[in-house]
Short mmCIF file of C-alpha atoms in Angstrom, two decimals:
data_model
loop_
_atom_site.label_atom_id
_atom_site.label_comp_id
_atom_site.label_asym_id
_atom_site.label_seq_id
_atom_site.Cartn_x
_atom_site.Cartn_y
_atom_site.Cartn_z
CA UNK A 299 0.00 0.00 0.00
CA UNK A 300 2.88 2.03 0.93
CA UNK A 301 4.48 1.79 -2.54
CA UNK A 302 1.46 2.20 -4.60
CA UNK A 303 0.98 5.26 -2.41
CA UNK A 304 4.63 6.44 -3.13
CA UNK A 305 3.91 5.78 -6.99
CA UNK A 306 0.76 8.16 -6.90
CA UNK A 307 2.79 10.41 -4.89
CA UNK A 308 5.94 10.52 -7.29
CA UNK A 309 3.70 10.56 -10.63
CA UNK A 310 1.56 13.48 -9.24
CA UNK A 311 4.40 15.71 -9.17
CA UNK A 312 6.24 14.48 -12.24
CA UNK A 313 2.79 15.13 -14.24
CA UNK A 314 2.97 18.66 -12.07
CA UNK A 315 6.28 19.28 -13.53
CA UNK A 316 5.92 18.21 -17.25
CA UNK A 317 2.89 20.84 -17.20
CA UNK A 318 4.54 23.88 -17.69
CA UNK A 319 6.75 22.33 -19.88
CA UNK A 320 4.00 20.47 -21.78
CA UNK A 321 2.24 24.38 -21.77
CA UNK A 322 5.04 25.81 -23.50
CA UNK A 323 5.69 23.46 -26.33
CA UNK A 324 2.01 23.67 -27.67
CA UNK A 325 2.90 27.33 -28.04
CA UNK A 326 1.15 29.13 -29.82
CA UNK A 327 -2.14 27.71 -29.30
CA UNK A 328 -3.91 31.39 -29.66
CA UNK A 329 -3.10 34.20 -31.92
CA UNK A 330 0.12 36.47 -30.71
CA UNK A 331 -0.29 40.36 -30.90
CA UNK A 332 2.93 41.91 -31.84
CA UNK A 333 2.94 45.96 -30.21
CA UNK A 334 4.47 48.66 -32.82
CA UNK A 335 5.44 52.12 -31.71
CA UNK A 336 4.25 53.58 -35.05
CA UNK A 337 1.31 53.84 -37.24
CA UNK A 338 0.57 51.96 -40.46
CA UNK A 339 2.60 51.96 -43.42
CA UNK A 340 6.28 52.83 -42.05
CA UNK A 341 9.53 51.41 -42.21
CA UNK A 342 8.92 49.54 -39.05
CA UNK A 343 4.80 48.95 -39.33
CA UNK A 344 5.91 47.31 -42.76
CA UNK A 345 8.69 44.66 -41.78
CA UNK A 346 7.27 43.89 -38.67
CA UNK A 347 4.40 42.38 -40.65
CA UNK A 348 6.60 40.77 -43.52
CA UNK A 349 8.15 39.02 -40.94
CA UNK A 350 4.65 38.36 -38.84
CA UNK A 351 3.13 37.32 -41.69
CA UNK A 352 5.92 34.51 -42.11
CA UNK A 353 6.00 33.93 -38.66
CA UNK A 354 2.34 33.22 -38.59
CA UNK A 355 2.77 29.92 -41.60
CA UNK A 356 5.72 28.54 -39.53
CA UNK A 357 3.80 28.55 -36.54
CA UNK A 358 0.06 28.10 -36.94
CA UNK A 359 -1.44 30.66 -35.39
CA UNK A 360 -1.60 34.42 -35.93
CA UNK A 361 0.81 37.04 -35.47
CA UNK A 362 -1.04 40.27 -35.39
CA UNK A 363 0.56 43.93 -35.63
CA UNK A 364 -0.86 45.95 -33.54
CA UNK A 365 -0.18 49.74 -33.94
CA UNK A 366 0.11 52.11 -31.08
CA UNK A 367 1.98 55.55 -31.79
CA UNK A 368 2.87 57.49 -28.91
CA UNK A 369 5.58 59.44 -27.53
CA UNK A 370 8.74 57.19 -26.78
CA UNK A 371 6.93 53.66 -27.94
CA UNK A 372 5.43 54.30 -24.70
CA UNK A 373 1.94 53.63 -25.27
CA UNK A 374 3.10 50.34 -27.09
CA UNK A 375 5.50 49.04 -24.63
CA UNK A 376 2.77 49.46 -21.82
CA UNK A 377 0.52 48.14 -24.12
CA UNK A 378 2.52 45.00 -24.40
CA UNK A 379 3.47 44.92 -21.07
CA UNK A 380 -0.09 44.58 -19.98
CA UNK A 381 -0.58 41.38 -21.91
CA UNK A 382 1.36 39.58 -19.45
CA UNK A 383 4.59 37.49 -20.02
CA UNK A 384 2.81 34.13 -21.55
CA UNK A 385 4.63 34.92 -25.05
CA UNK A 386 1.17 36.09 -26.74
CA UNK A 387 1.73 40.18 -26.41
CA UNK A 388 5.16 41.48 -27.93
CA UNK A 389 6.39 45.09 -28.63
CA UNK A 390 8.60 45.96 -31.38
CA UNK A 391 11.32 47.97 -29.64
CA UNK A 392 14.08 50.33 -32.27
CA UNK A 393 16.78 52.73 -32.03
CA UNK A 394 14.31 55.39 -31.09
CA UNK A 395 13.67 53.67 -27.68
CA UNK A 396 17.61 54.12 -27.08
CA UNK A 397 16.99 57.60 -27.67
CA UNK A 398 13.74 58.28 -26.01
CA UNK A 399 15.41 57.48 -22.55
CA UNK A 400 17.58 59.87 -21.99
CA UNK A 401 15.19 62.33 -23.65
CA UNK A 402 11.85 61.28 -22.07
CA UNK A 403 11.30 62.78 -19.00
CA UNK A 404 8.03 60.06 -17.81
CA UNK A 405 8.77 57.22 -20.24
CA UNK A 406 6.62 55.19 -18.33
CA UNK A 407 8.57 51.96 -18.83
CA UNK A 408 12.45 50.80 -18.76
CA UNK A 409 13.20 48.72 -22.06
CA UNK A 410 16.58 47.03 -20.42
CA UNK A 411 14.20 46.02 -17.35
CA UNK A 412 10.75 45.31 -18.33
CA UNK A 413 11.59 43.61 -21.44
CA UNK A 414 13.78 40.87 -22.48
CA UNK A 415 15.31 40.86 -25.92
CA UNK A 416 13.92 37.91 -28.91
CA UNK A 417 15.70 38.86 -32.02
CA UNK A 418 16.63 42.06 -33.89
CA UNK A 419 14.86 42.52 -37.20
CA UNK A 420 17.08 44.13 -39.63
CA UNK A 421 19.14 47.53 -39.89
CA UNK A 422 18.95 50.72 -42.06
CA UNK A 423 21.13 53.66 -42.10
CA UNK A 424 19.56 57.28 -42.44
CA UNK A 425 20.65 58.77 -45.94
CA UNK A 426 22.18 62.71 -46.09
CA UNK A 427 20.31 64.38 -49.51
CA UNK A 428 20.34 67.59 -50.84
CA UNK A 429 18.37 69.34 -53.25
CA UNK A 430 19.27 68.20 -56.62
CA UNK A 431 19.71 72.32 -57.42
CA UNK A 432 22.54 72.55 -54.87
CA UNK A 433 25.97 73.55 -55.89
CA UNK A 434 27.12 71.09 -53.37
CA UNK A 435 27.49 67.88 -54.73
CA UNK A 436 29.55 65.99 -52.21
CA UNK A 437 29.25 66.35 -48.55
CA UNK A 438 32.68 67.75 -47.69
CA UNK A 439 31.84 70.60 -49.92
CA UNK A 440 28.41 71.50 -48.18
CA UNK A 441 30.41 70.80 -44.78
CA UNK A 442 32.59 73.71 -46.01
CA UNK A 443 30.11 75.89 -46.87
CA UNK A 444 28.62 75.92 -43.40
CA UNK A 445 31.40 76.62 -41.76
CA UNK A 446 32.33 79.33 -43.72
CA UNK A 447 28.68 81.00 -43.42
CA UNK A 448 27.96 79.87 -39.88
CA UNK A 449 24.24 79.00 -39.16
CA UNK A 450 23.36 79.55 -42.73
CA UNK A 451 22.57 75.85 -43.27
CA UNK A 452 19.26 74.56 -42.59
CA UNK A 453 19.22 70.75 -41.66
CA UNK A 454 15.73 68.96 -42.23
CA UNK A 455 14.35 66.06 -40.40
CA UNK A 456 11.20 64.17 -38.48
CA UNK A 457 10.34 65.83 -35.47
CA UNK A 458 12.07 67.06 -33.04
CA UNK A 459 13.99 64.83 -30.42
CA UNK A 460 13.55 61.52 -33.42
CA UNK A 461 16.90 59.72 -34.07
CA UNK A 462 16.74 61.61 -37.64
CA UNK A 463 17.15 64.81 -35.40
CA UNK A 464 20.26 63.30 -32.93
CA UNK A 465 22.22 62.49 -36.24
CA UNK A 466 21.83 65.83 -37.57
CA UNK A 467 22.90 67.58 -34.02
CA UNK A 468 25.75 64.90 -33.80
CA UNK A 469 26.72 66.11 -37.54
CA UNK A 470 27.03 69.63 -35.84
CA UNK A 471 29.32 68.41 -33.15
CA UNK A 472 32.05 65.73 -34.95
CA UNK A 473 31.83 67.90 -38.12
CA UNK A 474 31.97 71.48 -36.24
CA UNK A 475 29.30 73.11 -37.93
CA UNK A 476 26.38 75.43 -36.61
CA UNK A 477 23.42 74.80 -38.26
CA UNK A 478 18.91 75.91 -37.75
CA UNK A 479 17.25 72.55 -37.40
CA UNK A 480 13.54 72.70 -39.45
CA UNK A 481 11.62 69.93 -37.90
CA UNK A 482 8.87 68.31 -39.88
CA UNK A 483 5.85 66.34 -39.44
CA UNK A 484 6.50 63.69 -41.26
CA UNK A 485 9.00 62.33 -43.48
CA UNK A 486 6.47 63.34 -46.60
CA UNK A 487 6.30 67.02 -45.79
CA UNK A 488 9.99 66.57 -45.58
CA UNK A 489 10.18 65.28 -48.79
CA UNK A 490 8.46 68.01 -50.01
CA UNK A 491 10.52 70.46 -48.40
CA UNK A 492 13.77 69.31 -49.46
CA UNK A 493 13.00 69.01 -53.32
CA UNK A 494 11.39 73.18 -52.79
CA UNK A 495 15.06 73.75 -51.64
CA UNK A 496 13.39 74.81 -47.97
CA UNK A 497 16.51 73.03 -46.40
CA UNK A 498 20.14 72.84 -47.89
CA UNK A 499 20.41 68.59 -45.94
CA UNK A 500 17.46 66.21 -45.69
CA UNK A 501 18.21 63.31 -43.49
CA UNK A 502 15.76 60.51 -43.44
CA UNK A 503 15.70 56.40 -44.36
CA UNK A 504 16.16 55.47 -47.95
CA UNK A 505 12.02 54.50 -48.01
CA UNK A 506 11.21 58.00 -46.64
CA UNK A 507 13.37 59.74 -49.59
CA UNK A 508 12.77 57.28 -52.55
CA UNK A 509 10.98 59.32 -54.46
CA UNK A 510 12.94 61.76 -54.34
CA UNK A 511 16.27 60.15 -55.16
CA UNK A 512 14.91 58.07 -57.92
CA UNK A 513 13.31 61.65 -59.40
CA UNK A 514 15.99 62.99 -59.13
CA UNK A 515 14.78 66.23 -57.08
CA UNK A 516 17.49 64.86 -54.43
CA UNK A 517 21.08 64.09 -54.55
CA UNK A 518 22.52 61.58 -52.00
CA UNK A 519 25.56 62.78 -50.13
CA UNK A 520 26.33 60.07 -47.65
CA UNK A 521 24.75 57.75 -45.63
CA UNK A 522 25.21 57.09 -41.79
CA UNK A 523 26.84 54.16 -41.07
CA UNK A 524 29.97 52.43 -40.69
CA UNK A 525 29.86 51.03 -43.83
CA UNK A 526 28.27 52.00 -47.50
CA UNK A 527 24.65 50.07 -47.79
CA UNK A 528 24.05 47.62 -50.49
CA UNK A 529 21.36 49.83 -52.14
CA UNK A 530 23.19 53.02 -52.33
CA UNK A 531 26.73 50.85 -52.85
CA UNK A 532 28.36 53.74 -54.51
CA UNK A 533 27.54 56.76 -52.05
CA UNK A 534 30.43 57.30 -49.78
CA UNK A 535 29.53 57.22 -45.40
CA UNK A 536 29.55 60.12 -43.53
CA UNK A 537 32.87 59.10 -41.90
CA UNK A 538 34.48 58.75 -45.56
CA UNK A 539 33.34 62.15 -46.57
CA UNK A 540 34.92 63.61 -43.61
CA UNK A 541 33.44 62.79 -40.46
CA UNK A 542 35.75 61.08 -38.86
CA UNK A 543 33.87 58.68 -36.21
CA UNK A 544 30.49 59.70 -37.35
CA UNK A 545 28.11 56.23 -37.20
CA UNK A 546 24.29 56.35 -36.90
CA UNK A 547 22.73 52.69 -37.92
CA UNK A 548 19.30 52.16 -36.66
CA UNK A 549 17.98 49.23 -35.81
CA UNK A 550 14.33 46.98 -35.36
CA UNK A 551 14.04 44.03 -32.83
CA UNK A 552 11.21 42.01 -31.36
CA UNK A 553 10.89 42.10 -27.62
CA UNK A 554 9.04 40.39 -24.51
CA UNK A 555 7.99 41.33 -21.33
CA UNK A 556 10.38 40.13 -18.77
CA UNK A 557 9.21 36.88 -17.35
CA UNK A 558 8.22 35.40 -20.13
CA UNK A 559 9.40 31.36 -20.73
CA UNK A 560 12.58 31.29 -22.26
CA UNK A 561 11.61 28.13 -24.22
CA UNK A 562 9.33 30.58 -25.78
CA UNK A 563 11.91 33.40 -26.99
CA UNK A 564 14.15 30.84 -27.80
CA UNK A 565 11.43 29.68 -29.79
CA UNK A 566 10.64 32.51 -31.63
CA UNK A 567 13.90 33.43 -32.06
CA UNK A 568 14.77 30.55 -33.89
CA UNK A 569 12.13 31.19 -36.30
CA UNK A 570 12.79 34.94 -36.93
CA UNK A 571 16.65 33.97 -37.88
CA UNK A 572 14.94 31.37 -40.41
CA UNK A 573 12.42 33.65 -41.75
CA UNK A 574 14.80 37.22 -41.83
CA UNK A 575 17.77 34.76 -43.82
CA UNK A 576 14.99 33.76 -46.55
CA UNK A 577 15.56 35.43 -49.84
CA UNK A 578 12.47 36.50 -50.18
CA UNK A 579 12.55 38.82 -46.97
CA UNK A 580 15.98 39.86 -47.91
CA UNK A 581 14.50 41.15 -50.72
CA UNK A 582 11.74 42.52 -49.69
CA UNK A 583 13.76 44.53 -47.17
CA UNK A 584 16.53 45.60 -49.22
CA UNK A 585 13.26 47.62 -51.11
CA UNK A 586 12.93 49.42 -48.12
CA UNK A 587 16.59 50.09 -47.60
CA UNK A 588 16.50 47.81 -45.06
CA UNK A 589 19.22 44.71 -44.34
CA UNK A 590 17.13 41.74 -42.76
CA UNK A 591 19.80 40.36 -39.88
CA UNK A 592 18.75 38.48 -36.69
CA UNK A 593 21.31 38.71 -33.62
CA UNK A 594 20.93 36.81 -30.53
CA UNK A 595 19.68 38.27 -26.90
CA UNK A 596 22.86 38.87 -26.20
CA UNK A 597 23.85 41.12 -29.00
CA UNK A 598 20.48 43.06 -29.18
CA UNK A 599 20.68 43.97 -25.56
CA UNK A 600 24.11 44.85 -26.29
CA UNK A 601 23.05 47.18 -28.82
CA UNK A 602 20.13 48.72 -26.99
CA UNK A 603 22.16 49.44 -24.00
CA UNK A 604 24.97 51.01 -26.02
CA UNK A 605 22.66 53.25 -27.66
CA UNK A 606 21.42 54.75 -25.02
CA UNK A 607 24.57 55.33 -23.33
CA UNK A 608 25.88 56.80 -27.12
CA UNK A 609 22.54 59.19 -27.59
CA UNK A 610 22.68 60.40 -23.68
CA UNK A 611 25.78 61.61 -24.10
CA UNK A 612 24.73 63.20 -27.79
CA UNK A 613 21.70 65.08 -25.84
CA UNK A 614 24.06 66.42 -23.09
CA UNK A 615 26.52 67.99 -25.05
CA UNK A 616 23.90 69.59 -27.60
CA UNK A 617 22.34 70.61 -23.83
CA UNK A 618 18.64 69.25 -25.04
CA UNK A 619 15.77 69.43 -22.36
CA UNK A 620 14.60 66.68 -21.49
CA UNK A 621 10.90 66.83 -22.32
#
């Protein structure tokens, strides 16, 4: 009696162990919202559902975007984070979240804290245009200009405080330029204003400026990072037109609130790096000006932590409220 009692005993709490565990590998058995910081049809609403939509066939169920703009991703984040950690609510974090906390005053959420890192999405780098009436036609030459006509350059971007705005201040400081920011809207009216010659630099992602560059109203000068991008291959960087140590590569990753199952990240981490090294998404993001490139926890919290600590210390020096 004693043994078959032991038995029960010991098979009880095996079957209360394999539960959890049993839990997690039917996931997803429910449709998974995926949180976006930005409304429909940009650079980040769009590859966030190329790669949901493939996540969705190699998993069975669902992945919906959800879109919720707001200062700082805020309103998505907390969004997300009110799902609960169970792996069904995720928030699309970016480069602007590095920025947005050492800018944001009342965030209302700590991305290194509340969230734990899946998988970046891709990268883009922000492209430097000018009007295609300019007499500058390289970047060193425009550089020039400004600083022998201080403040008479006029430096378009996105709103005020976006990562678009941050490159262009960190332009003033490595290059040692003065410069009158004109903050726009949206990257349309910016569009708009650069090819009426309203600003002498337009900085902005290769999507945002497309139809201008392929018109021709805009001449590429440089773009932002480290190294030239695939779809502008023979446009110089910032840093090889004179900048020395100038970098500004953004960045897309999929998040989850802290606490969630790791056999679930892992999870969906090993089917982001399948679906982002597909040709088809390649493709697909290269049209966007966008390279499609997982990373592992590890590098992505890397990354987000070392942008923050990079765009602080741009915000100090260029003494920016914090709003």
């Amino acid at each position: 009696m004693l043994n078959i009692t032991r038995r029960m005993l010991l098979a009880s709490g095996a079957g209360a162990l394999a539960a959890p565990a049993l839990a997690q590998g039917t996931y997803p058995n429910k449709s998974v919202r995926v949180f976006v910081p930005f409304g429909a049809g940009g650079i980040a609403d769009v590859t966030t559902r190329i790669v949901a939509e493939r996540l969705s066939s190699r998993l069975g169920q669902q992945f919906v975007v959800v879109n919720q703009p707001g200062p700082g991703g805020s309103a998505a984040a907390r969004a997300a984070l009110a799902g609960g950690a169970d792996g069904y609510s995720l928030a699309l974090l970016t480069n602007g979240t590095a920025v947005s906390v050492p800018l944001i005053a009342n965030l209302q959420f700590d991305p290194l804290k509340d969230f734990v890192p899946i998988s970046q999405l891709g990268t883009f780098d922000f492209i430097f245009a000018t009007p295609s009436g300019s007499p500058h036609r390289t970047l060193e030459a425009l550089l020039n200009d400004a600083r022998a006509r201080a403040g008479s350059l006029n430096i378009g971007t996105i709103l005020f405080g976006s990562t678009q705005h941050l490159s262009a201040t960190l332009l003033g400081s490595l290059a040692r330029i003065t410069f009158t920011h004109v903050p726009y809207r949206g990257s349309p009216d910016l569009v708009t204003g650069a090819m009426r010659g309203d600003v002498g630099l337009a900085i902005d992602g290769f999507a945002a400026l497309s139809s201008g560059l392929t018109g021709g109203q805009l001449r590429p000068l440089a773009t932002t990072g480290l190294r030239r991008t695939p779809y502008l291959a023979d446009v110089p960087t910032v840093a090889e037109a004179g900048v020395p140590g100038y970098d500004v590569s953004s960045w897309n990753g999929l998040f989850a609130p802290t606490g969630t199952p790791s056999e679930i990240t892992d999870l969906l981490a090993t089917r982001i790096r399948e679906v982002v090294s597909t040709d088809d998404v390649r493709r697909r993001f290269l049209e966007l000006g966008i390279e499609a490139a997982a990373s592992t926890a590890a590098e992505l919290t890397a990354r987000l932590s070392g942008d923050i600590a990079k765009w602080a210390g741009v915000i100090e020096r260029a003494g920016i409220q914090r709003q």
